[in-house]
Amino acid sequence: MSGDDAEDSVDGGGDSGGRFGRTLGRLVDASAVERILISLAALVLSVVVGTLVILVSGLVLSPCPSTPFASIPGVGAFCYDPIEVYRVLVVGAFGSTYNLGITLKETTLLVFTGLSVAVAFRAGLFNIGTQGQLVLGALGTGLGVVWAAPFVPAGLVGGVVLAAFGLLAGALVGGVWGAIPGALKAYADANEVITTIMLNFVATGLALTLVSEVFKDPETQNIQTRAVPEHAEFPPSLLGVQDFSIFVLIGGIALAVGVYWMLRGTTFGYDLRTSGEQPDAAEYGGVDAKRMTVTSMALSGAIAGIGGAVYVLMVAGYWQEGIPSLGFDGITVSILAGNNPIGVLPASLLFGALKGGSLAIEFELAVPQELVGILRGLVILFVAMPEFFRMIGIRYDYGDDATVAADGAGPEDPGTDRDSGPTDASDDDEGGEDR
């Protein structure tokens, strides 16, 4: 369906609908540079709106609990200085090596969950179950490493072996759990949004029951497993933050590059993208759509499971009740990144900086936690909205370039076929590279 046809069918052909359709088309056709500029403009606009929210919140709160930032006769006192709030936000995220380490720790964890969601998105699937896959992956890692530790000698070599085994266990458990909604989608036509949401509750309950009833550490009252050996944990490195390892961050960056290459440079990635963007064309080209659905969800779950393994081996040292909602945050990260594996890296950094900076605001300024949450939400909302509407435009085939032709080839590259797709796909124009 062409962009104009889509406008008529979706919007009824009205003038306002036509403008909306043209806007979607321009977002879809935007180049990488234009998308970066749009995101920066959205970021600036979020700060402007956040400034107004800070001023109004301080005015409503008057009388202020401390010295007001400014007072206007006949209007009232403004309790909070918006410039100081944003200064502390930035300094709290990047102002010292310790703060930078906290930000990078959050960034590292979000890279894995963001990649997990992005892979599913590129296959045309909405994996909301990343949190459950991460929780079970973390449990698989915690139990697996504790079980294997007596068979492996202590020391550097033993630590490397145990860490690799823990990552493999997390990926395996997360992948199996992710394949379940994939199989339900492929062979029972069950909506993956519903099944993944439900499986989140099942995963959390299952892990909690197993740990509290079978694998609980008898030396503590908390619901947690035995701690993994110290030599199996990722060593803290640089920046003086105990729960952050630069080696894991480098591994996350390498994984993002690897996923990008897989999607853009391999036949498997080409089949995955094609089955997500135009499943009919994919089947016409010989792709087994059902098998690809299961495989895509398993891959997405495996990456989430690795995120759970990283949480155990880098942060906690054991599985414990109340693992942070990194999987749900990964959905936002993926949307911020436009589902681009490379884009997940700066999106995770932005999200990690907002988390670290928000903590500094709460500690240093008498700003309510709710207001800090609103400021974080504004930044995420404004930056994510252009990419969100771009995804809608792609979904309804807005824009000048069709994503994949019926024979699996793009209109500007008639010679592209399934076999040669990965190589030719790299020649796409900038605007279409993240479809």
C-alpha positions as MATLAB code, in Angstrom:
seq = 'MSGDDAEDSVDGGGDSGGRFGRTLGRLVDASAVERILISLAALVLSVVVGTLVILVSGLVLSPCPSTPFASIPGVGAFCYDPIEVYRVLVVGAFGSTYNLGITLKETTLLVFTGLSVAVAFRAGLFNIGTQGQLVLGALGTGLGVVWAAPFVPAGLVGGVVLAAFGLLAGALVGGVWGAIPGALKAYADANEVITTIMLNFVATGLALTLVSEVFKDPETQNIQTRAVPEHAEFPPSLLGVQDFSIFVLIGGIALAVGVYWMLRGTTFGYDLRTSGEQPDAAEYGGVDAKRMTVTSMALSGAIAGIGGAVYVLMVAGYWQEGIPSLGFDGITVSILAGNNPIGVLPASLLFGALKGGSLAIEFELAVPQELVGILRGLVILFVAMPEFFRMIGIRYDYGDDATVAADGAGPEDPGTDRDSGPTDASDDDEGGEDR';
ca = [
       0.000    0.000    0.000;
       1.454    3.343   -0.978;
       1.688    6.208    1.441;
      -1.191    8.101   -0.204;
      -3.422    5.063   -0.200;
      -2.605    4.407    3.394;
      -3.493    7.987    4.264;
      -6.888    7.621    2.624;
      -7.638    4.274    4.207;
      -6.451    5.138    7.685;
      -7.386    8.790    7.896;
     -10.320    8.997    5.603;
      -8.506   11.321    3.225;
      -9.286   14.490    5.237;
      -6.943   17.472    5.088;
      -5.846   17.110    8.686;
      -5.369   13.388    8.133;
      -3.373   14.133    4.977;
      -1.030   16.404    6.868;
      -0.658   13.752    9.535;
       0.111   11.170    6.871;
       2.652   13.428    5.197;
       4.285   14.012    8.582;
       4.540   10.269    9.131;
       5.989    9.887    5.644;
       8.630   12.534    6.334;
       9.568   10.797    9.588;
       9.875    7.466    7.795;
      12.043    8.966    5.041;
      14.224   10.990    7.442;
      17.939   10.341    7.159;
      20.049    9.304   10.139;
      21.359   12.870   10.553;
      17.836   14.282   10.443;
      16.672   11.778   13.060;
      19.536   12.741   15.371;
      18.668   16.432   14.957;
      14.998   15.677   15.677;
      15.984   13.818   18.859;
      18.202   16.717   19.995;
      15.413   19.205   19.330;
      13.008   17.002   21.290;
      15.520   16.864   24.145;
      15.771   20.673   24.253;
      11.975   20.978   24.126;
      11.640   18.528   27.028;
      13.977   20.716   29.100;
      11.888   23.807   28.274;
       8.661   22.087   29.273;
      10.360   20.613   32.354;
      11.473   24.110   33.373;
       7.873   25.306   33.270;
       6.790   22.291   35.324;
       9.469   23.015   37.939;
       8.439   26.673   38.210;
       4.731   25.891   38.467;
       5.342   23.107   40.991;
       7.345   25.472   43.186;
       4.682   28.159   42.893;
       1.885   25.784   43.903;
       3.944   24.492   46.844;
       4.451   27.980   48.311;
       5.215   28.636   51.164;
       8.495   26.928   50.394;
      10.205   24.540   52.850;
      13.474   26.459   52.272;
      14.586   29.763   50.816;
      12.644   30.313   47.579;
      14.453   30.584   44.308;
      12.581   33.774   43.342;
       9.508   35.747   44.376;
       7.165   37.933   42.340;
       4.892   40.327   44.267;
       1.258   39.474   43.685;
       2.151   36.097   42.168;
       4.042   34.152   44.834;
       7.358   32.423   45.474;
       9.065   29.924   43.191;
      10.556   27.243   45.423;
      12.785   25.407   42.927;
      15.521   26.750   40.672;
      15.153   24.913   37.330;
      18.730   25.735   36.293;
      20.060   24.221   39.527;
      17.853   21.148   39.101;
      19.180   20.415   35.617;
      22.746   21.258   36.691;
      22.555   18.665   39.471;
      20.992   16.210   37.020;
      23.979   16.498   34.683;
      26.602   16.643   37.433;
      24.964   13.704   39.206;
      25.313   11.640   36.058;
      28.755   12.710   34.807;
      30.247   15.090   37.414;
      32.721   12.655   38.995;
      34.274    9.304   38.247;
      32.012    7.686   40.843;
      28.863    9.256   39.350;
      30.012    8.258   35.874;
      30.516    4.708   37.117;
      26.952    4.569   38.481;
      25.643    5.866   35.155;
      27.652    3.325   33.179;
      26.474    0.506   35.449;
      22.864    1.331   34.642;
      23.808    1.775   30.985;
      25.455   -1.649   30.829;
      22.420   -3.446   32.226;
      20.037   -1.624   29.895;
      22.099   -2.430   26.798;
      21.167   -6.105   27.078;
      17.459   -5.617   27.728;
      17.263   -2.929   25.046;
      18.875   -5.263   22.517;
      16.494   -8.052   23.524;
      13.434   -5.918   22.791;
      14.971   -4.489   19.596;
      15.585   -7.948   18.097;
      11.960   -8.923   18.657;
      10.751   -5.612   17.236;
      12.794   -6.150   14.077;
      11.080   -9.517   13.671;
       7.688   -7.821   13.928;
       7.107   -9.061   17.489;
       6.477   -7.060   20.654;
       8.334   -8.827   23.443;
       7.032   -7.388   26.713;
       8.285  -10.497   28.500;
      11.916   -9.383   28.662;
      11.591   -8.877   32.414;
      10.486  -12.475   32.990;
      13.214  -13.822   30.700;
      15.774  -11.737   32.585;
      14.530  -12.959   35.982;
      14.716  -16.623   34.988;
      18.028  -16.115   33.198;
      19.431  -14.607   36.378;
      18.140  -17.570   38.373;
      19.658  -20.027   35.885;
      22.995  -18.256   36.197;
      22.929  -18.119   39.986;
      22.041  -21.782   40.378;
      24.282  -22.965   37.542;
      27.412  -21.243   38.805;
      26.862  -22.426   42.381;
      26.381  -25.988   41.091;
      29.458  -25.919   38.834;
      31.802  -24.160   41.252;
      33.012  -27.326   43.096;
      34.132  -28.857   39.790;
      36.225  -25.864   38.727;
      39.493  -24.777   40.369;
      39.618  -21.371   41.987;
      41.607  -18.588   40.403;
      41.538  -16.583   37.220;
      41.056  -19.496   34.839;
      38.343  -21.027   36.989;
      36.621  -17.649   37.246;
      36.606  -17.208   33.491;
      35.176  -20.712   33.038;
      32.453  -20.124   35.630;
      31.540  -16.701   34.213;
      31.268  -18.162   30.703;
      29.181  -21.028   32.068;
      26.939  -18.576   33.909;
      26.374  -16.489   30.783;
      25.582  -19.638   28.807;
      23.130  -20.820   31.473;
      21.392  -17.440   31.549;
      21.127  -17.324   27.757;
      19.799  -20.891   27.609;
      17.119  -20.392   30.267;
      16.088  -16.994   28.906;
      16.004  -18.366   25.357;
      13.799  -21.319   26.274;
      11.422  -19.043   28.177;
      11.333  -16.616   25.251;
      10.621  -19.416   22.780;
       7.361  -20.282   24.585;
       5.415  -17.171   23.498;
       7.076  -17.508   20.102;
       5.689  -21.035   19.700;
       2.268  -19.938   20.959;
       2.301  -17.116   18.409;
       3.444  -19.318   15.529;
       1.355  -22.444   16.088;
      -1.665  -21.238   18.113;
      -1.963  -17.654   16.823;
      -1.761  -16.365   20.395;
      -1.011  -12.658   20.637;
       2.564  -12.338   21.887;
       1.767   -9.121   23.767;
      -0.740  -10.947   25.960;
       1.328  -14.098   26.420;
       4.552  -12.285   27.256;
       2.773  -10.099   29.828;
       1.262  -13.174   31.460;
       4.539  -15.073   31.359;
       6.199  -12.235   33.270;
       3.995  -13.035   36.251;
       4.543  -16.765   35.788;
       8.331  -16.317   35.632;
       8.444  -14.157   38.740;
       6.215  -16.532   40.687;
       8.102  -19.594   39.498;
      11.488  -18.141   40.451;
      10.212  -16.973   43.820;
       8.729  -20.377   44.611;
      11.834  -22.296   43.548;
      14.137  -20.124   45.611;
      11.978  -19.881   48.714;
      11.100  -23.588   48.768;
      14.140  -25.347   47.289;
      17.214  -23.225   46.641;
      17.097  -20.656   49.440;
      20.336  -19.737   51.190;
      19.851  -21.170   54.716;
      22.181  -18.572   56.227;
      19.903  -15.599   55.571;
      16.293  -14.649   56.114;
      16.094  -13.005   52.698;
      14.682  -14.885   49.731;
      17.883  -15.393   47.779;
      20.119  -18.157   46.489;
      23.588  -18.948   47.733;
      26.165  -16.438   46.524;
      28.310  -17.359   43.556;
      32.068  -17.687   44.279;
      33.828  -14.362   44.360;
      36.267  -15.365   41.631;
      33.303  -16.033   39.293;
      32.033  -12.451   39.507;
      33.063   -9.858   36.957;
      35.862   -7.845   38.548;
      35.142   -4.185   39.332;
      37.365   -2.062   37.148;
      38.024    1.639   36.814;
      35.915    4.498   38.197;
      35.861    3.016   41.712;
      32.346    1.577   41.498;
      32.038   -1.860   43.052;
      29.124   -3.071   40.895;
      30.431   -1.991   37.503;
      32.906   -3.725   35.217;
      34.232   -2.002   32.124;
      34.776   -5.431   30.565;
      31.037   -6.127   30.657;
      30.287   -2.762   29.089;
      32.742   -3.558   26.291;
      31.032   -6.937   25.900;
      27.650   -5.191   25.649;
      28.977   -2.859   22.951;
      30.412   -5.830   21.056;
      27.060   -7.617   21.324;
      25.252   -4.560   19.928;
      27.648   -4.451   16.976;
      27.235   -8.200   16.499;
      23.433   -7.978   16.494;
      23.599   -5.090   14.011;
      25.859   -7.134   11.746;
      23.597  -10.156   12.139;
      20.550   -8.154   11.098;
      22.250   -6.335    8.212;
      24.903   -8.754    6.996;
      23.584  -12.299    7.264;
      20.906  -14.304    5.531;
      19.363  -15.139    8.896;
      19.086  -11.452    9.764;
      17.616  -10.659    6.374;
      14.997  -13.380    6.826;
      14.259  -12.111   10.341;
      13.729   -8.530    9.171;
      11.732   -9.551    6.134;
       9.443  -11.815    8.148;
       8.810   -8.890   10.492;
       8.265   -6.215    7.862;
       6.456   -8.203    5.167;
       5.649  -11.744    6.282;
       3.818  -12.578    3.039;
       6.862  -11.609    0.992;
       9.071  -13.591    3.339;
       7.021  -16.756    2.887;
       6.963  -16.176   -0.870;
      10.769  -16.036   -0.714;
      10.985  -19.371    1.072;
      11.218  -18.259    4.699;
       9.530  -20.532    7.239;
       7.623  -17.784    9.053;
       6.584  -19.974   11.997;
      10.075  -21.231   12.655;
      11.433  -17.702   12.313;
       8.898  -16.434   14.867;
      10.008  -19.029   17.422;
      13.699  -18.440   16.651;
      13.372  -14.662   16.931;
      11.672  -14.850   20.310;
      14.219  -17.400   21.530;
      17.056  -15.098   20.466;
      15.381  -12.136   22.144;
      14.901  -14.172   25.326;
      18.512  -15.376   25.243;
      19.814  -11.801   25.169;
      17.504  -10.921   28.064;
      18.821  -13.991   29.901;
      22.372  -12.745   29.392;
      21.224   -9.468   30.945;
      20.044  -11.462   33.962;
      23.397  -13.255   34.117;
      25.199   -9.914   34.076;
      23.008   -8.700   36.930;
      24.028  -11.706   39.039;
      27.722  -11.789   38.119;
      28.349   -8.026   38.094;
      25.899   -6.482   40.570;
      24.266   -8.797   43.122;
      26.394  -11.940   43.324;
      23.260  -14.078   43.758;
      19.627  -14.241   42.691;
      17.401  -12.260   44.998;
      13.792  -11.245   45.260;
      12.959   -7.871   43.743;
      15.207   -7.675   40.697;
      14.907   -4.139   39.207;
      12.556   -3.673   36.269;
      15.355   -3.647   33.717;
      13.249   -5.573   31.211;
      10.481   -2.978   31.172;
      13.049   -0.183   30.912;
      14.492   -2.021   27.918;
      11.237   -1.448   26.016;
      11.682    2.305   26.404;
      15.347    2.056   25.461;
      14.515    0.153   22.291;
      11.870    2.674   21.244;
      14.285    5.532   21.961;
      16.794    3.781   19.703;
      14.314    3.242   16.890;
      14.950   -0.499   17.344;
      18.447   -0.005   15.948;
      21.007   -2.172   17.833;
      23.649    0.556   17.565;
      21.113    3.158   18.666;
      20.501    1.105   21.816;
      23.928    2.230   23.102;
      23.258    6.014   23.296;
      19.659    5.357   24.340;
      20.893    3.234   27.252;
      23.399    5.935   28.175;
      20.640    8.567   28.205;
      18.428    6.360   30.358;
      21.322    5.500   32.678;
      22.239    9.179   33.021;
      18.662   10.066   33.900;
      18.650    7.385   36.588;
      21.969    8.474   38.080;
      21.158   12.165   37.845;
      17.730   11.701   39.402;
      19.265   10.112   42.473;
      21.571   13.130   42.845;
      18.600   15.541   42.658;
      16.798   13.669   45.411;
      19.890   13.683   47.642;
      21.118   17.237   47.071;
      17.931   19.259   46.515;
      14.660   19.363   48.396;
      12.803   18.356   45.249;
      10.021   15.762   45.674;
      10.682   12.354   44.183;
       7.473   12.617   42.161;
       8.666   15.797   40.444;
      11.987   14.144   39.592;
      10.050   11.266   38.045;
       8.030   13.713   35.949;
      11.204   15.353   34.626;
      12.632   11.951   33.669;
       9.377   10.998   32.017;
       9.272   14.227   30.008;
      12.730   13.613   28.567;
      11.873   10.029   27.639;
       8.464   10.983   26.233;
       9.728   13.821   24.046;
      12.716   11.886   22.700;
      10.766    8.675   22.116;
       7.711   10.180   20.418;
       9.305   10.883   17.001;
      10.610    7.310   16.825;
       7.269    5.972   18.040;
       5.380    7.775   15.262;
       8.046    6.692   12.787;
       7.351    3.077   13.757;
       3.648    3.698   13.108;
       4.494    5.172    9.710;
       6.583    2.143    8.806;
       3.795   -0.135   10.021;
       1.320    1.441    7.594;
       3.802    1.828    4.718;
       4.090    5.606    4.767;
       7.066    7.202    3.090;
       8.435    7.079   -0.424;
      10.350    3.796   -0.215;
       8.591    0.474    0.127;
      10.388   -1.697    2.665;
      10.595   -4.968    0.797;
       9.074   -5.891   -2.518;
       7.080   -9.056   -3.023;
      10.133  -10.874   -4.296;
      12.168   -9.726   -1.312;
      13.883   -6.897   -3.178;
      13.696   -3.158   -2.473;
      12.406   -0.929   -5.282;
      15.715    0.883   -5.638;
      17.605   -2.376   -5.848;
      15.672   -4.733   -8.091;
      18.466   -7.262   -8.067;
      18.223   -7.956   -4.368;
      16.949  -11.392   -3.520;
      16.965  -13.574   -0.443;
      20.347  -15.043   -1.136;
      22.071  -11.773   -1.905;
      19.928   -9.702    0.456;
      22.387   -9.274    3.312;
      25.051   -7.770    1.100;
      22.691   -5.535   -0.817;
      20.854   -4.479    2.307;
      23.906   -2.564    3.416;
      23.483   -0.346    0.380;
      20.133    1.005    1.600;
      19.762    4.727    1.897;
      20.237    6.221    5.329;
      16.556    6.788    5.885;
      15.706    3.192    5.294;
      18.516    1.512    7.167;
      16.566    1.089   10.385;
      13.340   -0.185    8.977;
];
